[in-house]
Structure formats: C-alpha cells, structure tokens
mmCIF file of C-alpha atoms in Angstrom:
data_model
loop_
_atom_site.group_PDB
_atom_site.id
_atom_site.type_symbol
_atom_site.label_atom_id
_atom_site.label_comp_id
_atom_site.label_asym_id
_atom_site.label_seq_id
_atom_site.Cartn_x
_atom_site.Cartn_y
_atom_site.Cartn_z
ATOM 1 C CA MET Z 701 16.091 -93.091 -134.878
ATOM 2 C CA THR Z 702 16.193 -90.484 -132.141
ATOM 3 C CA ALA Z 703 15.701 -93.013 -129.348
ATOM 4 C CA PRO Z 704 19.368 -93.279 -128.212
ATOM 5 C CA GLU Z 705 19.393 -89.536 -127.507
ATOM 6 C CA LEU Z 706 16.903 -90.131 -124.738
ATOM 7 C CA GLU Z 707 19.057 -92.458 -122.723
ATOM 8 C CA GLY Z 708 20.864 -89.736 -120.834
ATOM 9 C CA PRO Z 709 18.086 -87.948 -118.974
ATOM 10 C CA VAL Z 710 15.629 -90.853 -118.685
ATOM 11 C CA SER Z 711 17.865 -93.814 -118.132
ATOM 12 C CA MET Z 712 15.773 -94.994 -115.160
ATOM 13 C CA THR Z 713 12.553 -95.143 -117.108
ATOM 14 C CA ASP Z 714 14.411 -96.806 -119.931
ATOM 15 C CA ILE Z 715 15.516 -99.589 -117.638
ATOM 16 C CA VAL Z 716 12.007 -100.028 -116.286
ATOM 17 C CA GLU Z 717 10.451 -100.116 -119.705
ATOM 18 C CA SER Z 718 13.228 -101.957 -121.508
ATOM 19 C CA GLY Z 719 11.059 -105.054 -121.907
ATOM 20 C CA GLU Z 720 8.195 -103.167 -123.481
ATOM 21 C CA PRO Z 721 7.902 -102.048 -127.042
ATOM 22 C CA SER Z 722 8.398 -98.336 -127.409
ATOM 23 C CA ALA Z 723 4.750 -97.530 -127.993
ATOM 24 C CA PRO Z 724 3.786 -93.871 -128.423
ATOM 25 C CA ALA Z 725 1.769 -93.996 -125.183
ATOM 26 C CA VAL Z 726 4.833 -94.988 -123.185
ATOM 27 C CA ARG Z 727 6.881 -92.278 -124.791
ATOM 28 C CA ARG Z 728 4.315 -89.664 -123.865
ATOM 29 C CA ALA Z 729 4.302 -90.935 -120.257
ATOM 30 C CA ARG Z 730 8.042 -90.469 -119.865
ATOM 31 C CA PRO Z 731 8.093 -86.689 -119.345
ATOM 32 C CA VAL Z 732 5.198 -87.043 -116.875
ATOM 33 C CA ARG Z 733 7.039 -89.651 -114.878
ATOM 34 C CA LEU Z 734 10.212 -87.598 -115.052
ATOM 35 C CA ALA Z 735 8.320 -84.576 -113.767
ATOM 36 C CA GLY Z 736 6.921 -86.603 -110.876
ATOM 37 C CA VAL Z 737 10.287 -87.996 -109.864
ATOM 38 C CA CYS Z 738 11.944 -84.592 -110.120
ATOM 39 C CA ALA Z 739 9.196 -82.906 -108.086
ATOM 40 C CA LEU Z 740 9.665 -85.516 -105.373
ATOM 41 C CA VAL Z 741 13.430 -85.090 -105.409
ATOM 42 C CA GLY Z 742 12.989 -81.317 -105.246
ATOM 43 C CA ALA Z 743 10.677 -81.621 -102.255
ATOM 44 C CA ILE Z 744 13.050 -83.966 -100.410
ATOM 45 C CA VAL Z 745 16.040 -81.728 -101.074
ATOM 46 C CA ALA Z 746 14.102 -78.658 -99.910
ATOM 47 C CA VAL Z 747 13.078 -80.348 -96.658
ATOM 48 C CA ALA Z 748 16.638 -81.577 -96.071
ATOM 49 C CA VAL Z 749 18.093 -78.112 -96.669
ATOM 50 C CA LEU Z 750 15.605 -76.477 -94.288
ATOM 51 C CA LEU Z 751 16.285 -79.094 -91.615
ATOM 52 C CA VAL Z 752 20.013 -78.499 -91.845
ATOM 53 C CA ALA Z 753 19.390 -74.735 -91.772
ATOM 54 C CA GLY Z 754 17.640 -75.196 -88.437
ATOM 55 C CA TRP Z 755 13.997 -75.088 -89.401
ATOM 56 C CA ARG Z 756 11.697 -76.896 -87.013
ATOM 57 C CA ALA Z 757 8.002 -77.008 -86.278
ATOM 58 C CA MET Z 758 7.279 -74.034 -84.025
ATOM 59 C CA PRO Z 759 3.662 -74.018 -82.924
ATOM 60 C CA VAL Z 760 1.987 -70.779 -81.968
ATOM 61 C CA ASN Z 761 1.917 -70.411 -78.192
ATOM 62 C CA ARG Z 762 -0.141 -68.125 -76.041
ATOM 63 C CA TYR Z 763 1.754 -65.859 -73.653
ATOM 64 C CA GLU Z 764 0.489 -64.163 -70.567
ATOM 65 C CA VAL Z 765 2.638 -61.284 -69.387
ATOM 66 C CA LEU Z 766 2.110 -60.662 -65.675
ATOM 67 C CA VAL Z 767 3.413 -57.516 -64.044
ATOM 68 C CA PHE Z 768 3.282 -57.660 -60.253
ATOM 69 C CA LEU Z 769 3.081 -54.293 -58.599
ATOM 70 C CA ASP Z 770 4.724 -53.087 -55.441
ATOM 71 C CA ALA Z 771 2.294 -52.927 -52.575
ATOM 72 C CA GLU Z 772 3.206 -49.243 -52.132
ATOM 73 C CA ALA Z 773 2.877 -48.357 -55.824
ATOM 74 C CA THR Z 774 1.060 -45.050 -56.199
ATOM 75 C CA ALA Z 775 -1.887 -44.547 -58.518
ATOM 76 C CA GLU Z 776 0.352 -42.477 -60.761
ATOM 77 C CA GLN Z 777 2.943 -45.230 -60.996
ATOM 78 C CA ARG Z 778 0.238 -47.760 -61.779
ATOM 79 C CA GLU Z 779 -1.020 -45.569 -64.593
ATOM 80 C CA THR Z 780 2.512 -45.171 -66.022
ATOM 81 C CA ILE Z 781 2.996 -48.937 -65.928
ATOM 82 C CA ARG Z 782 -0.359 -49.530 -67.589
ATOM 83 C CA VAL Z 783 0.438 -47.065 -70.381
ATOM 84 C CA ALA Z 784 3.886 -48.627 -70.870
ATOM 85 C CA LEU Z 785 2.291 -52.072 -71.124
ATOM 86 C CA ASN Z 786 -0.213 -50.840 -73.680
ATOM 87 C CA ASP Z 787 2.639 -49.385 -75.720
ATOM 88 C CA LEU Z 788 4.144 -52.842 -76.087
ATOM 89 C CA PRO Z 789 3.672 -54.401 -79.517
ATOM 90 C CA TYR Z 790 0.774 -56.567 -78.374
ATOM 91 C CA LYS Z 791 -2.680 -56.383 -79.851
ATOM 92 C CA GLN Z 792 -4.466 -56.556 -76.536
ATOM 93 C CA ASN Z 793 -4.506 -53.941 -73.818
ATOM 94 C CA ALA Z 794 -3.263 -54.558 -70.326
ATOM 95 C CA ARG Z 795 -5.898 -55.489 -67.841
ATOM 96 C CA PRO Z 796 -5.559 -55.143 -64.085
ATOM 97 C CA ARG Z 797 -6.085 -58.257 -62.072
ATOM 98 C CA THR Z 798 -7.667 -57.948 -58.709
ATOM 99 C CA LYS Z 799 -6.059 -59.282 -55.568
ATOM 100 C CA ALA Z 800 -8.618 -62.088 -55.501
ATOM 101 C CA GLU Z 801 -7.660 -63.133 -59.047
ATOM 102 C CA SER Z 802 -3.964 -62.963 -58.228
ATOM 103 C CA ARG Z 803 -4.532 -64.947 -55.073
ATOM 104 C CA ALA Z 804 -6.394 -67.635 -57.027
ATOM 105 C CA GLU Z 805 -3.444 -67.789 -59.389
ATOM 106 C CA VAL Z 806 -0.919 -68.102 -56.579
ATOM 107 C CA LYS Z 807 -3.082 -70.775 -55.000
ATOM 108 C CA LYS Z 808 -3.077 -72.684 -58.278
ATOM 109 C CA LEU Z 809 0.700 -72.424 -58.489
ATOM 110 C CA TYR Z 810 1.066 -73.753 -54.972
ATOM 111 C CA ALA Z 811 -1.358 -76.581 -55.716
ATOM 112 C CA ALA Z 812 0.621 -77.483 -58.829
ATOM 113 C CA ALA Z 813 3.735 -77.713 -56.667
ATOM 114 C CA GLY Z 814 1.836 -79.957 -54.231
ATOM 115 C CA ASP Z 815 1.709 -77.402 -51.433
ATOM 116 C CA SER Z 816 -1.167 -75.615 -49.807
ATOM 117 C CA LEU Z 817 -1.205 -71.853 -49.632
ATOM 118 C CA PRO Z 818 0.596 -70.580 -46.533
ATOM 119 C CA GLU Z 819 -1.612 -69.090 -43.840
ATOM 120 C CA THR Z 820 0.182 -65.789 -44.206
ATOM 121 C CA ALA Z 821 -1.007 -65.363 -47.791
ATOM 122 C CA SER Z 822 -4.094 -63.350 -47.078
ATOM 123 C CA PRO Z 823 -5.885 -61.619 -49.956
ATOM 124 C CA GLU Z 824 -4.168 -58.403 -48.874
ATOM 125 C CA SER Z 825 -0.675 -59.831 -48.914
ATOM 126 C CA VAL Z 826 -0.890 -60.975 -52.526
ATOM 127 C CA ALA Z 827 0.451 -58.348 -54.899
ATOM 128 C CA GLU Z 828 -1.792 -56.665 -57.397
ATOM 129 C CA SER Z 829 -0.874 -57.328 -60.982
ATOM 130 C CA LEU Z 830 -1.479 -56.274 -64.543
ATOM 131 C CA MET Z 831 -1.852 -58.774 -67.315
ATOM 132 C CA VAL Z 832 -1.535 -58.611 -71.059
ATOM 133 C CA ARG Z 833 -1.944 -61.516 -73.444
ATOM 134 C CA THR Z 834 -0.164 -62.159 -76.696
ATOM 135 C CA SER Z 835 0.655 -65.077 -78.925
ATOM 136 C CA GLY Z 836 3.550 -66.120 -81.073
ATOM 137 C CA ARG Z 837 5.973 -68.887 -81.908
ATOM 138 C CA ALA Z 838 8.574 -67.595 -79.446
ATOM 139 C CA PHE Z 839 8.560 -64.935 -76.789
ATOM 140 C CA ASP Z 840 10.816 -61.932 -77.213
ATOM 141 C CA CYS Z 841 11.846 -60.478 -73.872
ATOM 142 C CA SER Z 842 13.380 -57.292 -75.241
ATOM 143 C CA PRO Z 843 10.237 -55.080 -75.417
ATOM 144 C CA LEU Z 844 9.606 -55.795 -71.734
ATOM 145 C CA ALA Z 845 12.714 -53.844 -70.774
ATOM 146 C CA ALA Z 846 10.537 -50.732 -71.070
ATOM 147 C CA VAL Z 847 8.412 -51.977 -68.182
ATOM 148 C CA THR Z 848 10.878 -53.801 -65.912
ATOM 149 C CA GLY Z 849 12.692 -50.678 -64.761
ATOM 150 C CA LEU Z 850 9.603 -48.621 -63.979
ATOM 151 C CA PRO Z 851 9.047 -47.609 -60.360
ATOM 152 C CA GLY Z 852 6.271 -49.595 -58.768
ATOM 153 C CA VAL Z 853 7.063 -52.816 -60.658
ATOM 154 C CA ALA Z 854 7.932 -55.601 -58.254
ATOM 155 C CA ASN Z 855 8.225 -58.528 -60.594
ATOM 156 C CA LEU Z 856 7.514 -59.698 -64.083
ATOM 157 C CA LEU Z 857 6.607 -63.175 -65.231
ATOM 158 C CA VAL Z 858 5.569 -64.589 -68.586
ATOM 159 C CA ASN Z 859 3.451 -67.722 -68.663
ATOM 160 C CA GLU Z 860 3.698 -69.843 -71.782
ATOM 161 C CA TYR Z 861 0.723 -71.925 -72.843
ATOM 162 C CA ARG Z 862 0.307 -74.340 -75.711
ATOM 163 C CA LYS Z 863 -3.208 -75.521 -76.448
ATOM 164 C CA GLY Z 864 -4.312 -74.404 -73.001
ATOM 165 C CA ARG Z 865 -1.552 -76.359 -71.254
ATOM 166 C CA HIS Z 866 0.996 -74.459 -69.209
ATOM 167 C CA LEU Z 867 4.418 -75.224 -70.679
ATOM 168 C CA SER Z 868 6.693 -73.060 -68.586
ATOM 169 C CA SER Z 869 7.141 -69.573 -67.267
ATOM 170 C CA ILE Z 870 9.809 -67.163 -68.400
ATOM 171 C CA ALA Z 871 11.394 -64.621 -66.109
ATOM 172 C CA CYS Z 872 12.921 -62.120 -68.500
ATOM 173 C CA MET V 400 -3.560 -79.399 -144.986
ATOM 174 C CA ILE V 401 -5.919 -78.251 -142.240
ATOM 175 C CA ASP V 402 -5.787 -81.681 -140.681
ATOM 176 C CA LEU V 403 -2.045 -81.673 -140.489
ATOM 177 C CA ALA V 404 -1.876 -78.246 -138.908
ATOM 178 C CA ASP V 405 -4.543 -78.805 -136.264
ATOM 179 C CA SER V 406 -4.098 -82.296 -134.966
ATOM 180 C CA PRO V 407 -1.202 -83.010 -132.619
ATOM 181 C CA GLU V 408 -1.099 -86.657 -133.742
ATOM 182 C CA PRO V 409 1.917 -86.488 -136.026
ATOM 183 C CA GLU V 410 3.834 -84.613 -133.306
ATOM 184 C CA ALA V 411 3.017 -86.724 -130.258
ATOM 185 C CA PRO V 412 4.500 -90.118 -131.080
ATOM 186 C CA SER V 413 7.903 -88.670 -131.771
ATOM 187 C CA PRO V 414 9.999 -88.800 -128.556
ATOM 188 C CA PRO V 415 10.415 -85.515 -126.618
ATOM 189 C CA ARG V 416 13.700 -83.800 -127.302
ATOM 190 C CA PRO V 417 16.344 -83.944 -124.535
ATOM 191 C CA HIS V 418 16.420 -80.204 -123.907
ATOM 192 C CA ARG V 419 12.693 -80.269 -123.334
ATOM 193 C CA LEU V 420 13.104 -83.083 -120.828
ATOM 194 C CA VAL V 421 15.767 -81.082 -118.996
ATOM 195 C CA LEU V 422 13.354 -78.167 -118.859
ATOM 196 C CA VAL V 423 10.602 -80.427 -117.518
ATOM 197 C CA ALA V 424 13.003 -81.858 -114.927
ATOM 198 C CA GLY V 425 14.179 -78.430 -113.802
ATOM 199 C CA LEU V 426 10.705 -76.983 -113.504
ATOM 200 C CA SER V 427 9.469 -80.046 -111.617
ATOM 201 C CA LEU V 428 12.395 -79.858 -109.198
ATOM 202 C CA MET V 429 11.598 -76.243 -108.450
ATOM 203 C CA ALA V 430 7.873 -76.895 -108.188
ATOM 204 C CA GLY V 431 8.472 -79.792 -105.787
ATOM 205 C CA ALA V 432 10.846 -77.724 -103.657
ATOM 206 C CA GLY V 433 8.469 -74.783 -103.641
ATOM 207 C CA ALA V 434 5.526 -76.940 -102.655
ATOM 208 C CA ALA V 435 7.523 -78.543 -99.831
ATOM 209 C CA VAL V 436 8.578 -75.157 -98.455
ATOM 210 C CA ALA V 437 5.002 -73.883 -98.694
ATOM 211 C CA VAL V 438 3.648 -76.897 -96.827
ATOM 212 C CA LEU V 439 6.293 -76.582 -94.084
ATOM 213 C CA LEU V 440 5.633 -72.860 -93.677
ATOM 214 C CA PHE V 441 1.920 -73.502 -93.502
ATOM 215 C CA THR V 442 2.365 -76.184 -90.849
ATOM 216 C CA GLY V 443 4.370 -73.791 -88.689
ATOM 217 C CA TRP V 444 7.982 -74.579 -89.524
ATOM 218 C CA ARG V 445 10.293 -71.663 -88.865
ATOM 219 C CA PRO V 446 14.017 -71.120 -88.336
ATOM 220 C CA THR V 447 14.585 -72.145 -84.721
ATOM 221 C CA PRO V 448 17.664 -70.892 -82.874
ATOM 222 C CA ILE V 449 19.763 -73.143 -80.669
ATOM 223 C CA HIS V 450 19.650 -71.889 -77.088
ATOM 224 C CA GLN V 451 22.109 -72.494 -74.261
ATOM 225 C CA TYR V 452 20.491 -73.945 -71.181
ATOM 226 C CA GLU V 453 21.857 -74.437 -67.713
ATOM 227 C CA VAL V 454 19.960 -76.598 -65.283
ATOM 228 C CA THR V 455 20.790 -76.129 -61.612
ATOM 229 C CA VAL V 456 19.578 -78.619 -59.028
ATOM 230 C CA VAL V 457 19.769 -77.219 -55.505
ATOM 231 C CA LEU V 458 20.035 -80.048 -53.013
ATOM 232 C CA LYS V 459 18.674 -80.000 -49.508
ATOM 233 C CA VAL V 460 21.218 -79.248 -46.792
ATOM 234 C CA GLU V 461 21.018 -82.738 -45.322
ATOM 235 C CA THR V 462 21.640 -84.568 -48.605
ATOM 236 C CA THR V 463 24.409 -87.146 -48.290
ATOM 237 C CA VAL V 464 27.189 -87.709 -50.803
ATOM 238 C CA GLU V 465 25.555 -90.958 -51.901
ATOM 239 C CA GLN V 466 22.235 -89.264 -52.555
ATOM 240 C CA ARG V 467 24.031 -86.477 -54.346
ATOM 241 C CA ASN V 468 25.708 -88.971 -56.669
ATOM 242 C CA GLU V 469 22.365 -90.639 -57.368
ATOM 243 C CA ILE V 470 20.779 -87.337 -58.342
ATOM 244 C CA SER V 471 23.835 -86.433 -60.365
ATOM 245 C CA VAL V 472 23.456 -89.607 -62.414
ATOM 246 C CA ALA V 473 19.728 -88.994 -62.860
ATOM 247 C CA LEU V 474 20.403 -85.441 -64.005
ATOM 248 C CA GLU V 475 23.013 -86.590 -66.487
ATOM 249 C CA ASN V 476 20.548 -89.097 -67.923
ATOM 250 C CA ILE V 477 17.795 -86.534 -68.332
ATOM 251 C CA VAL V 478 19.800 -83.622 -69.685
ATOM 252 C CA PRO V 479 22.113 -84.453 -72.581
ATOM 253 C CA GLY V 480 24.947 -82.181 -71.609
ATOM 254 C CA ASP V 481 28.668 -82.029 -71.017
ATOM 255 C CA GLY V 482 28.726 -83.548 -67.555
ATOM 256 C CA VAL V 483 27.388 -82.508 -64.181
ATOM 257 C CA ARG V 484 29.379 -79.913 -62.246
ATOM 258 C CA LEU V 485 29.194 -79.802 -58.466
ATOM 259 C CA VAL V 486 29.037 -76.465 -56.694
ATOM 260 C CA THR V 487 30.226 -77.204 -53.172
ATOM 261 C CA ARG V 488 28.932 -75.655 -49.959
ATOM 262 C CA GLU V 489 32.151 -73.630 -49.703
ATOM 263 C CA GLU V 490 31.692 -72.217 -53.193
ATOM 264 C CA THR V 491 28.072 -71.298 -52.491
ATOM 265 C CA PHE V 492 29.148 -69.706 -49.225
ATOM 266 C CA GLU V 493 31.836 -67.719 -50.992
ATOM 267 C CA GLN V 494 29.325 -66.494 -53.580
ATOM 268 C CA LEU V 495 26.941 -65.397 -50.865
ATOM 269 C CA ARG V 496 29.712 -63.688 -48.932
ATOM 270 C CA THR V 497 30.931 -61.691 -51.937
ATOM 271 C CA ALA V 498 27.337 -60.780 -52.753
ATOM 272 C CA TRP V 499 26.872 -59.413 -49.236
ATOM 273 C CA GLU V 500 30.266 -57.737 -49.281
ATOM 274 C CA SER V 501 29.379 -55.876 -52.462
ATOM 275 C CA ARG V 502 26.519 -54.379 -50.492
ATOM 276 C CA ASN V 503 28.893 -53.525 -47.651
ATOM 277 C CA ARG V 504 27.382 -55.994 -45.255
ATOM 278 C CA ASP V 505 28.906 -58.834 -43.302
ATOM 279 C CA LEU V 506 27.341 -62.249 -43.179
ATOM 280 C CA PRO V 507 25.855 -63.159 -39.797
ATOM 281 C CA ASP V 508 27.966 -65.609 -37.831
ATOM 282 C CA SER V 509 25.208 -68.202 -37.979
ATOM 283 C CA VAL V 510 25.771 -68.521 -41.732
ATOM 284 C CA THR V 511 28.560 -70.997 -42.312
ATOM 285 C CA PRO V 512 29.477 -73.213 -45.256
ATOM 286 C CA ALA V 513 27.761 -76.085 -43.434
ATOM 287 C CA THR V 514 24.398 -74.321 -43.674
ATOM 288 C CA MET V 515 24.764 -73.872 -47.433
ATOM 289 C CA ARG V 516 23.152 -76.096 -50.016
ATOM 290 C CA GLU V 517 25.112 -77.996 -52.613
ATOM 291 C CA GLN V 518 24.233 -77.480 -56.256
ATOM 292 C CA LEU V 519 24.515 -79.663 -59.316
ATOM 293 C CA LYS V 520 24.805 -77.851 -62.616
ATOM 294 C CA ILE V 521 24.653 -79.110 -66.171
ATOM 295 C CA SER V 522 24.826 -77.134 -69.396
ATOM 296 C CA THR V 523 23.222 -78.148 -72.621
ATOM 297 C CA SER V 524 22.238 -76.615 -75.902
ATOM 298 C CA GLY V 525 19.137 -77.225 -77.919
ATOM 299 C CA ARG V 526 16.213 -75.671 -79.703
ATOM 300 C CA SER V 527 13.964 -76.293 -76.728
ATOM 301 C CA LEU V 528 14.050 -77.804 -73.278
ATOM 302 C CA ASP V 529 11.298 -80.119 -72.190
ATOM 303 C CA CYS V 530 10.236 -79.040 -68.724
ATOM 304 C CA GLY V 531 8.265 -82.256 -68.295
ATOM 305 C CA SER V 532 11.444 -84.343 -68.384
ATOM 306 C CA LEU V 533 12.635 -82.519 -65.259
ATOM 307 C CA ASP V 534 9.517 -83.444 -63.276
ATOM 308 C CA VAL V 535 11.275 -86.474 -61.775
ATOM 309 C CA LEU V 536 13.892 -84.225 -60.208
ATOM 310 C CA GLN V 537 11.359 -81.629 -59.146
ATOM 311 C CA ASP V 538 9.407 -84.302 -57.287
ATOM 312 C CA ASP V 539 12.526 -85.744 -55.654
ATOM 313 C CA THR V 540 12.340 -85.105 -51.912
ATOM 314 C CA ARG V 541 16.086 -84.506 -51.714
ATOM 315 C CA VAL V 542 15.864 -81.687 -54.252
ATOM 316 C CA ASP V 543 15.149 -78.293 -52.756
ATOM 317 C CA ASP V 544 15.009 -76.194 -55.882
ATOM 318 C CA LEU V 545 15.381 -76.510 -59.612
ATOM 319 C CA LEU V 546 16.501 -73.582 -61.750
ATOM 320 C CA VAL V 547 16.805 -73.376 -65.507
ATOM 321 C CA SER V 548 18.496 -70.479 -67.230
ATOM 322 C CA ARG V 549 18.421 -69.911 -70.948
ATOM 323 C CA VAL V 550 20.654 -67.806 -73.146
ATOM 324 C CA ASN V 551 18.723 -67.134 -76.334
ATOM 325 C CA GLY V 552 20.693 -68.288 -79.359
ATOM 326 C CA ASP V 553 19.096 -65.556 -81.436
ATOM 327 C CA ASN V 554 19.809 -62.428 -79.421
ATOM 328 C CA GLY V 555 21.851 -63.524 -76.401
ATOM 329 C CA GLN V 556 19.074 -62.562 -73.978
ATOM 330 C CA LYS V 557 19.256 -64.342 -70.668
ATOM 331 C CA ALA V 558 16.056 -65.523 -69.079
ATOM 332 C CA TRP V 559 14.975 -67.896 -66.356
ATOM 333 C CA ILE V 560 12.664 -70.719 -67.263
ATOM 334 C CA VAL V 561 10.342 -71.727 -64.469
ATOM 335 C CA CYS V 562 9.464 -75.342 -65.091
#
C-alpha cells in the first residue's frame, strides 16, 4: 500500500497512532494535526526570531513638551517660539501655560521630592512656559533642536507619562 | 457515473500524498508565524534599541569613605553595569577649574578640592532604565544628587533622564 510513504513527514503522528488501526477517519485527521503542529512551530519560531532581533513590548506613552521662557523674552520671541513649536510634527498645537499653572507644576515637583516650595518662588519668579502634548512609543529629541536654540528659550523638558503615571523626564 | 464524480468518498480514505503534506506543513508554518507577528504588533511589540546609560550619584560633601563604599555597593546591586567608578574631589575640582578657565575666569579661592562633592558613576546598557529602582538612592540622605544620562542606541542622541 501507500502507507510507508507517509512515515517521513508524519512520523510523530504515526508513533502516537501506531496502536490504532489505520481507519480512514484517522488518516483524514493527520493533515489537520500536522497543520496545527506546524502553525505552532511557526509561531514559536517567529516570536523567537523577533526577540533575538530586539523586539520588545513598547507601550504608547504620553509626552508633554515644556518650553520654559526667559523672563525677558519679548512678545515677538514668544510668537516665534510658539510658531516653531506648532511646526513640530505633533498633532496638537502649543498652548501657553500661565505663571500660576507653572507654579503649581513646580510645587508638585518639589512635593514629589519631599520638599516644600522655597519662599523665594513667588508666582512672578516662576518662568512662563509653553506646552505641547504628543504620544508615541519613544520620544525623538531631534525635532526639538528647532526650538532649543531660539532666543527667549530658557529651558526645555519632556515629561513622560504611561497610563497617567509620570515615568521620567527627558532633557534633550 | 454521476455518483463517482460527485462524491468525495472514494478519494478521502486514501492517504494524502507526501507532497501535499509538505505543502500543508509549509503553509501552516507561515500562517502560524504570520499570526504570531500580527499578534505581537497589535500588542505593541516593536524593535527596541539598546541604549547606553550612565548613572551618576553625587554624594554630599560630608560623606565618609565608609558611607561612600556602602552606597557604591548599593549602586552596583541596583544597576547591572561594569563596576562603579569613583570621581574624586580632586577630579571634580579639576573639571570645574577647566570649565571656568575656558570662560577665562579664575576660581574663587574659597573653592578648593575639599569643598567638592565625590561622585560615583556606573555605566550600563539596556532597552530601558527603571527609574523606580533608583528611588532607594534618591531617598538616601547621604546622596545629594542623582543624574542619569542616556545615549540613544538608535541615533546616538544624548539626553538626560530626570528620574
């Protein structure tokens, strides 16, 4: 018969079913079982290859780009900075944050570090800032180079959040 | 005649031919691999570069050698790197002096190596750095400052990570 020809590709199933009579039903099940085993092997190999190639779970994070302005920044400089921020490849537009908002933020940062806000940090002494939000699996600093060098920019900080939790900040 | 042509019965019981089994195996392998890749992509798997990190622990001026060694051991346990490197007060002083010199200014006399802070540095590489693991050091009263720099493994960009 043709049975011996089968032994090569389906030797495993042959071993498993060696005790059973070679009923037509069993024979029909063999390709199905083979397909299942091969699909599983394919999946495992694919995962292994990707792992070795450096693939990892990279959740989408939310990023908050903060641009702190010089206290002496002119209205013109502010406008230039705002336009430059809006030109960045982010969906949202930059939004100015008032001194009160910035102060609240600084206060929060101090509280997180276990300190209270120094007396000298009056609402006036806290720098004004612009903020733009974006999201992604990693933050690319390179587009920010267009903003960093502009006159009137004091500092730039990127806050990284995952599921609302502050992970870290990046100073590009 | 019609019966023979239409019904698959006479065909089915005969065992599948080997080349058909190979085809089934090959297609299943590819389908399994494709499905696995699709699932991973969907669940957010992406190629992740390996970054270079350097963690710097700035010690308070009054830290003793014993305390420094303790923190050094703690740092080595937290960050899997190639050993902790000590930046002495003299080295820090020298760095500061050259930095001032490059701006054509002399350091005030009150600034001496003794007023400098020692630093412990450790380098490591990885796809990410868990800021939370450094909390212990950040909360340590003998630690003045904690700095983390990252060189992006993708594009070589240097950035500071504020933990």
